[in-house]
Coordinates of C-alpha atoms in Angstrom, one line a residue:
X1 CA 0.1 0.2 -0.3
X2 CA 1.1 3.7 -1.0
X3 CA 2.6 5.5 2.8
X4 CA 0.1 8.5 1.6
X5 CA -3.2 5.4 2.0
X6 CA -2.5 4.5 4.3
X7 CA -4.5 6.6 7.2
X8 CA -7.4 5.6 4.6
X9 CA -6.9 2.0 6.5
X10 CA -6.4 3.2 10.2
X11 CA -9.5 2.5 12.1
X12 CA -11.7 4.2 14.9
X13 CA -13.5 3.6 17.4
X14 CA -17.3 5.4 17.8
X15 CA -18.6 7.7 20.5
X16 CA -21.0 4.4 20.8
X17 CA -18.1 2.6 21.1
X18 CA -18.0 1.1 18.0
X19 CA -15.0 0.6 16.3
X20 CA -14.7 0.6 12.6
X21 CA -11.2 -1.2 10.7
X22 CA -10.9 2.1 8.1
X23 CA -12.4 4.7 7.9
X24 CA -14.0 4.1 4.6
X25 CA -18.0 3.3 3.5
X26 CA -19.9 2.8 1.8
X27 CA -22.7 5.6 0.8
X28 CA -25.9 5.2 0.6
X29 CA -27.7 5.1 -2.8
X30 CA -31.0 3.5 -3.7
X31 CA -31.1 0.4 -5.8
X32 CA -34.8 0.5 -6.6
X33 CA -34.6 -3.4 -5.6
X34 CA -37.2 -3.8 -2.8
X35 CA -39.8 -7.0 -2.8
X36 CA -42.6 -6.2 -4.5
X37 CA -43.8 -6.1 -0.6
X38 CA -40.6 -3.5 0.3
X39 CA -39.0 -7.0 1.8
X40 CA -34.8 -6.7 1.1
X41 CA -34.7 -8.6 -1.8
X42 CA -32.5 -12.0 -1.9
X43 CA -31.2 -9.0 -4.9
X44 CA -30.4 -6.4 -2.4
X45 CA -28.4 -8.9 0.2
X46 CA -26.0 -10.2 -2.2
X47 CA -25.4 -6.9 -3.7
X48 CA -24.7 -5.4 -0.3
X49 CA -22.6 -8.2 0.3
X50 CA -20.4 -8.5 -2.4
X51 CA -19.6 -4.7 -1.7
X52 CA -18.7 -5.4 2.4
X53 CA -15.6 -7.1 2.2
X54 CA -13.6 -4.0 1.6
X55 CA -14.8 -1.4 3.5
X56 CA -15.0 0.3 7.2
X57 CA -19.7 0.4 7.5
X58 CA -21.6 0.5 5.0
X59 CA -24.2 2.4 5.2
X60 CA -28.0 1.3 3.1
X61 CA -30.4 2.8 1.0
X62 CA -33.4 4.9 2.7
X63 CA -36.0 2.9 4.6
X64 CA -38.9 4.1 5.6
X65 CA -40.5 4.8 8.6
X66 CA -44.7 5.1 8.3
X67 CA -46.2 3.6 5.4
X68 CA -46.9 7.8 3.9
X69 CA -43.1 8.0 3.8
X70 CA -41.8 6.0 1.0
X71 CA -39.7 8.6 -1.3
X72 CA -39.0 4.8 -4.8
X73 CA -40.2 2.7 -6.8
X74 CA -38.8 -1.3 -4.7
X75 CA -37.5 1.6 -1.2
X76 CA -37.3 -0.9 1.5
X77 CA -39.9 -0.1 4.1
X78 CA -38.8 -0.5 8.1
X79 CA -41.7 1.0 9.5
X80 CA -44.1 -2.4 10.8
X81 CA -42.3 -5.5 13.0
X82 CA -43.0 -7.8 9.7
X83 CA -39.8 -6.3 7.8
X84 CA -37.1 -7.5 10.6
X85 CA -36.6 -10.6 9.3
X86 CA -35.0 -9.5 5.7
X87 CA -33.1 -6.8 7.1
X88 CA -31.7 -8.9 9.9
X89 CA -30.5 -11.2 6.4
X90 CA -29.5 -8.2 5.2
X91 CA -27.7 -6.5 8.4
X92 CA -25.6 -10.3 8.5
X93 CA -25.0 -10.4 4.7
X94 CA -22.6 -7.0 5.9
X95 CA -20.8 -7.8 8.8
X96 CA -20.5 -11.2 7.5
X97 CA -18.0 -10.2 5.3
X98 CA -17.0 -7.6 7.9
X99 CA -18.2 -3.8 7.8
X100 CA -20.1 -2.4 10.3
X101 CA -23.9 -2.4 9.2
X102 CA -26.0 0.8 9.0
X103 CA -29.9 1.1 8.0
X104 CA -30.4 4.7 7.0
X105 CA -33.7 6.0 8.4
X106 CA -36.1 8.1 6.4
X107 CA -39.3 10.0 5.5
X108 CA -40.3 11.1 2.0
X109 CA -42.6 14.3 3.4
X110 CA -43.5 16.0 0.1
X111 CA -41.3 14.4 -1.5
X112 CA -43.2 11.0 -1.9
X113 CA -45.5 10.3 -5.3
X114 CA -48.3 10.0 -4.3
X115 CA -49.3 6.5 -5.2
X116 CA -46.9 5.4 -3.5
X117 CA -49.1 7.0 0.1
X118 CA -52.1 4.7 1.0
X119 CA -54.9 7.4 0.0
X120 CA -52.2 9.4 -2.4
X121 CA -52.4 12.7 1.7
X122 CA -49.1 12.9 0.7
X123 CA -47.6 15.4 4.0
X124 CA -44.8 17.7 4.8
X125 CA -44.0 20.3 7.1
X126 CA -46.1 23.4 4.5
X127 CA -48.6 23.1 2.3
X128 CA -45.3 24.1 -0.2
X129 CA -45.6 21.8 -3.8
X130 CA -42.8 19.9 -4.9
X131 CA -41.1 20.9 -8.4
X132 CA -42.7 18.4 -11.2
X133 CA -40.2 16.4 -12.7
X134 CA -38.0 16.0 -9.6
X135 CA -39.9 13.0 -8.0
X136 CA -39.6 9.1 -9.8
X137 CA -43.8 8.7 -10.1
X138 CA -46.4 12.0 -9.2
X139 CA -45.1 14.8 -7.4
X140 CA -48.7 16.3 -5.6
X141 CA -48.7 19.3 -3.6
X142 CA -48.7 18.4 -0.2
X143 CA -51.0 18.7 3.0
X144 CA -49.7 20.8 6.5
X145 CA -48.6 17.6 8.7
X146 CA -51.1 18.4 11.8
X147 CA -49.0 18.3 16.2
X148 CA -50.2 15.5 17.0
X149 CA -49.1 13.8 13.3
X150 CA -45.5 15.0 14.2
X151 CA -44.7 13.8 17.1
X152 CA -45.9 10.2 15.6
X153 CA -44.0 11.0 12.9
X154 CA -41.1 11.3 16.2
X155 CA -42.2 8.5 16.9
X156 CA -41.7 6.1 14.3
X157 CA -38.8 7.0 13.7
X158 CA -37.5 5.4 17.3
X159 CA -39.5 2.7 16.8
X160 CA -37.4 2.1 13.4
X161 CA -34.4 2.5 15.0
X162 CA -36.0 -0.7 17.7
X163 CA -36.2 -2.0 14.5
X164 CA -33.1 -2.4 12.7
X165 CA -31.1 -3.3 17.1
X166 CA -33.4 -6.4 16.5
X167 CA -32.5 -7.0 13.2
X168 CA -28.9 -6.8 14.5
X169 CA -27.1 -3.4 12.8
X170 CA -24.7 -2.0 14.1
X171 CA -26.5 1.2 13.8
X172 CA -28.8 3.3 11.9
X173 CA -28.5 7.3 9.8
X174 CA -31.0 10.4 9.9
X175 CA -32.1 11.0 6.6
X176 CA -32.3 14.6 7.1
X177 CA -30.9 15.5 3.8
X178 CA -31.7 15.9 -0.1
X179 CA -35.4 17.2 0.2
X180 CA -36.7 15.3 2.5
X181 CA -38.7 15.5 5.8
X182 CA -36.5 16.4 7.9
X183 CA -34.7 19.3 6.0
X184 CA -38.8 20.3 4.7
X185 CA -39.2 21.2 8.9
X186 CA -35.9 23.2 8.5
X187 CA -35.9 25.6 5.4
X188 CA -37.4 28.1 5.6
X189 CA -39.3 27.3 2.3
X190 CA -41.0 24.7 2.8
X191 CA -41.9 25.1 6.3
X192 CA -43.8 28.1 6.2
X193 CA -45.8 27.3 9.9
X194 CA -47.0 29.7 12.5
X195 CA -46.3 27.3 15.1
X196 CA -43.6 26.0 17.6
X197 CA -42.4 23.6 14.7
X198 CA -41.7 26.9 12.0
X199 CA -40.7 31.0 11.8
X200 CA -37.3 30.9 14.0
X201 CA -34.5 28.8 14.0
X202 CA -34.8 27.7 16.8
X203 CA -38.4 26.3 15.7
X204 CA -38.1 24.8 12.2
X205 CA -34.9 22.8 14.3
X206 CA -37.4 21.3 16.9
X207 CA -38.7 18.6 14.8
X208 CA -35.3 16.8 13.7
X209 CA -33.7 17.5 17.0
X210 CA -37.0 15.9 18.8
X211 CA -36.0 12.9 15.9
X212 CA -33.0 12.4 17.0
X213 CA -34.0 12.6 20.2
X214 CA -35.8 9.8 20.5
X215 CA -33.2 7.2 18.6
X216 CA -30.9 8.4 20.8
X217 CA -34.0 7.4 23.8
X218 CA -34.4 4.1 21.6
X219 CA -31.4 3.3 21.6
X220 CA -30.4 3.8 25.1
X221 CA -33.5 1.7 25.9
X222 CA -33.1 -1.3 23.1
X223 CA -29.4 -2.5 22.0
X224 CA -27.4 -4.1 24.5
X225 CA -24.1 -3.7 22.4
X226 CA -22.5 -0.8 20.8
X227 CA -25.4 1.3 18.5
X228 CA -24.5 4.3 16.4
X229 CA -26.2 6.8 15.1
X230 CA -25.3 9.2 12.8
X231 CA -26.8 11.6 11.1
X232 CA -27.1 13.1 7.3
X233 CA -27.9 16.6 6.4
X234 CA -27.3 18.8 3.1
X235 CA -25.2 22.7 3.7
X236 CA -26.7 24.8 1.3
X237 CA -29.7 24.8 -0.7
X238 CA -30.2 27.4 -4.2
X239 CA -34.1 28.0 -3.1
X240 CA -34.7 31.8 -2.2
X241 CA -35.4 31.2 1.3
X242 CA -33.8 29.2 1.8
X243 CA -30.9 27.4 3.8
X244 CA -28.0 29.3 3.7
X245 CA -24.4 28.5 5.5
X246 CA -25.5 30.9 7.9
X247 CA -28.4 28.0 8.9
X248 CA -26.3 25.5 8.9
X249 CA -23.7 26.0 11.1
X250 CA -27.3 26.8 13.3
X251 CA -28.2 23.6 12.6
X252 CA -24.6 21.3 12.9
X253 CA -23.6 23.6 15.8
X254 CA -27.0 21.8 17.6
X255 CA -26.8 18.4 15.7
X256 CA -22.3 19.1 17.6
X257 CA -23.8 18.1 21.3
X258 CA -26.4 15.8 21.0
X259 CA -23.7 13.0 21.4
X260 CA -23.2 11.6 18.2
X261 CA -21.3 9.2 16.8
X262 CA -20.9 11.4 12.9
X263 CA -22.4 14.1 10.3
X264 CA -22.6 13.0 7.2
X265 CA -23.0 15.9 4.7
X266 CA -24.6 15.2 1.7
X267 CA -23.3 17.2 -1.6
X268 CA -22.1 16.2 -5.4
X269 CA -18.3 17.8 -4.8
X270 CA -16.9 17.8 -1.7
X271 CA -14.6 20.8 -2.8
X272 CA -17.6 22.7 -3.0
X273 CA -17.9 26.2 -2.3
X274 CA -20.6 28.0 -0.3
X275 CA -23.2 29.9 -2.7
X276 CA -24.2 32.8 0.3
X277 CA -24.8 32.6 3.7
X278 CA -20.2 33.2 5.0
X279 CA -17.7 35.2 3.5
X280 CA -15.2 31.6 3.5
X281 CA -14.3 30.7 0.8
X282 CA -13.5 27.5 1.7
X283 CA -15.4 24.7 1.1
X284 CA -18.2 24.0 2.8
X285 CA -16.4 20.2 3.2
X286 CA -13.8 22.6 5.3
X287 CA -15.9 25.2 6.5
X288 CA -17.7 22.2 8.4
X289 CA -15.1 20.3 9.5
X290 CA -13.8 23.2 11.6
X291 CA -16.8 24.4 13.1
X292 CA -17.3 20.6 14.7
X293 CA -13.9 19.9 15.3
X294 CA -13.1 18.2 18.4
X295 CA -17.4 17.5 18.9
X296 CA -18.0 15.1 16.3
X297 CA -17.1 13.2 13.4
X298 CA -17.4 14.1 10.1
X299 CA -17.7 12.3 7.0
X300 CA -17.3 13.6 3.9
X301 CA -18.6 12.8 0.1
X302 CA -19.2 14.1 -3.0
X303 CA -17.7 12.9 -6.4
X304 CA -14.3 11.2 -5.1
X305 CA -13.4 8.5 -7.5
X306 CA -9.7 8.1 -6.9
X307 CA -7.8 7.0 -4.0
X308 CA -5.7 9.7 -3.9
X309 CA -8.9 12.2 -4.7
X310 CA -10.0 10.4 -0.9
X311 CA -6.4 10.3 0.7
X312 CA -6.9 14.3 -0.5
X313 CA -10.3 14.6 1.1
X314 CA -8.7 12.9 4.2
X315 CA -6.4 16.0 4.6
X316 CA -9.3 18.3 5.2
X317 CA -9.0 16.7 9.1
X318 CA -12.1 14.9 7.4
X319 CA -12.1 11.4 9.4
X320 CA -14.7 9.3 8.0
X321 CA -14.4 8.8 3.3
X322 CA -17.9 7.7 1.8
X323 CA -17.6 6.3 -1.7
X324 CA -20.4 5.2 -3.6
X325 CA -20.9 5.7 -7.1
X326 CA -17.2 3.6 -7.6
X327 CA -17.9 0.6 -5.4
X328 CA -21.1 0.0 -8.0
X329 CA -18.3 0.4 -9.9
X330 CA -16.5 -1.7 -8.9
X331 CA -16.9 -3.9 -5.5
X332 CA -13.3 -4.0 -4.9
X333 CA -12.5 -0.1 -4.8
X334 CA -11.2 -0.7 -1.1
X335 CA -9.4 -4.3 -1.9
X336 CA -7.0 -2.9 -4.6
X337 CA -6.4 0.1 -2.8
X338 CA -4.5 -1.4 1.1
X339 CA -3.7 -3.8 -1.6
X340 CA -1.0 -1.7 -3.8
X341 CA -3.6 -2.8 -7.0
X342 CA -4.9 1.1 -7.6
X343 CA -4.3 0.9 -11.1
X344 CA -6.7 -2.3 -11.5
X345 CA -9.7 -0.1 -10.0
X346 CA -12.1 -0.4 -13.0
X347 CA -13.7 2.6 -14.3
X348 CA -16.1 2.2 -16.8
X349 CA -18.9 0.0 -16.6
X350 CA -20.4 -1.7 -20.2
X351 CA -23.6 -2.8 -20.5
X352 CA -22.5 -6.7 -20.4
X353 CA -21.4 -6.2 -16.0
X354 CA -24.8 -6.9 -14.3
X355 CA -23.6 -10.2 -13.7
X356 CA -20.0 -9.4 -12.9
X357 CA -21.1 -6.9 -11.2
X358 CA -24.4 -8.5 -9.0
X359 CA -26.6 -5.5 -9.6
X360 CA -30.2 -5.8 -8.9
X361 CA -32.1 -5.4 -12.5
X362 CA -33.8 -1.9 -11.3
X363 CA -30.5 -0.7 -10.3
X364 CA -28.9 -1.4 -13.6
X365 CA -32.2 -0.3 -15.5
X366 CA -31.3 3.2 -14.3
X367 CA -28.6 3.0 -14.2
X368 CA -28.3 2.0 -18.1
X369 CA -30.9 4.6 -18.8
X370 CA -29.9 8.3 -17.6
X371 CA -27.6 9.0 -19.4
X372 CA -24.6 10.0 -17.2
X373 CA -25.3 9.1 -14.3
X374 CA -22.2 6.4 -14.4
X375 CA -19.4 6.0 -16.6
X376 CA -20.4 3.2 -20.0
X377 CA -17.8 2.8 -22.4
X378 CA -18.5 1.1 -25.0

């Protein structure tokens, strides 16, 4: 192994006591490959198992916690105890290969297509419709959640965490990014409420922080072994009014005081600069890392393709690097890096690679038919 890559393979013990064998994580990526009843499919288990040998942690595609929270076709569910057996098989398959298994838990809110929600009753913080064409289904204007429904969703995140514990996962990642329900409550663009859940930035923070508290309370009550809790967030929004870097600082300051195991910054480009809300011209990742340093580990992601890029990103001080599409293209990315075989890492796909790469049909068809998403070679 090249000396520059050695820091990528140092172990890390998180606040919860969960020990990661290295600093690499498989990023959460939607597979759209659950069974018709949204239980975990055999194809998904094979897909994750194939990619769990080299990284220290595998974060699954998001699992919806409420019956009205499904955001994608073929998304796995964790909203009922009947899903525990399939989730147990998934956790075991990941852990068998040496990685820690982390279930990402989520509610789509206004980003849930109407046909995936009982009676088409799409909900959010406020009645702000999503842009057309943003989802994989029929998008409609949401209904604002009533106070008792908000409290119910908070409890459902706790119940999802209990199921993750019972299924044998090593942790959960709360999905508060990418415009889904938690972000919808925090954002001044999607939250126009005038009650205790809206208005000031402190009120808009109330819902995501209540979910963190409920998840941690559930872990304390049900986990007999170390069990991690991470939180994923998006640092800015393009809309006006929307989340700025200044409001992001309020969010991460509050999260950093919650005793979380890590903060996962959702970015398309690790080195992207801020839009507004700060005079700092460094990348968002560097600004965030410096702000929460010594309080909570940070996981970086975004167009990190090569070991050199991963090593450079780690040198910013972040604790963890998430690798996404690269692990689809080459499931042995981490092993090849560790063994000094980085020149052998595949960088492109061909249309004939599905079986070799153990990719489920729905995900493979999406890869082939979304131009530019993956590097396809003839």
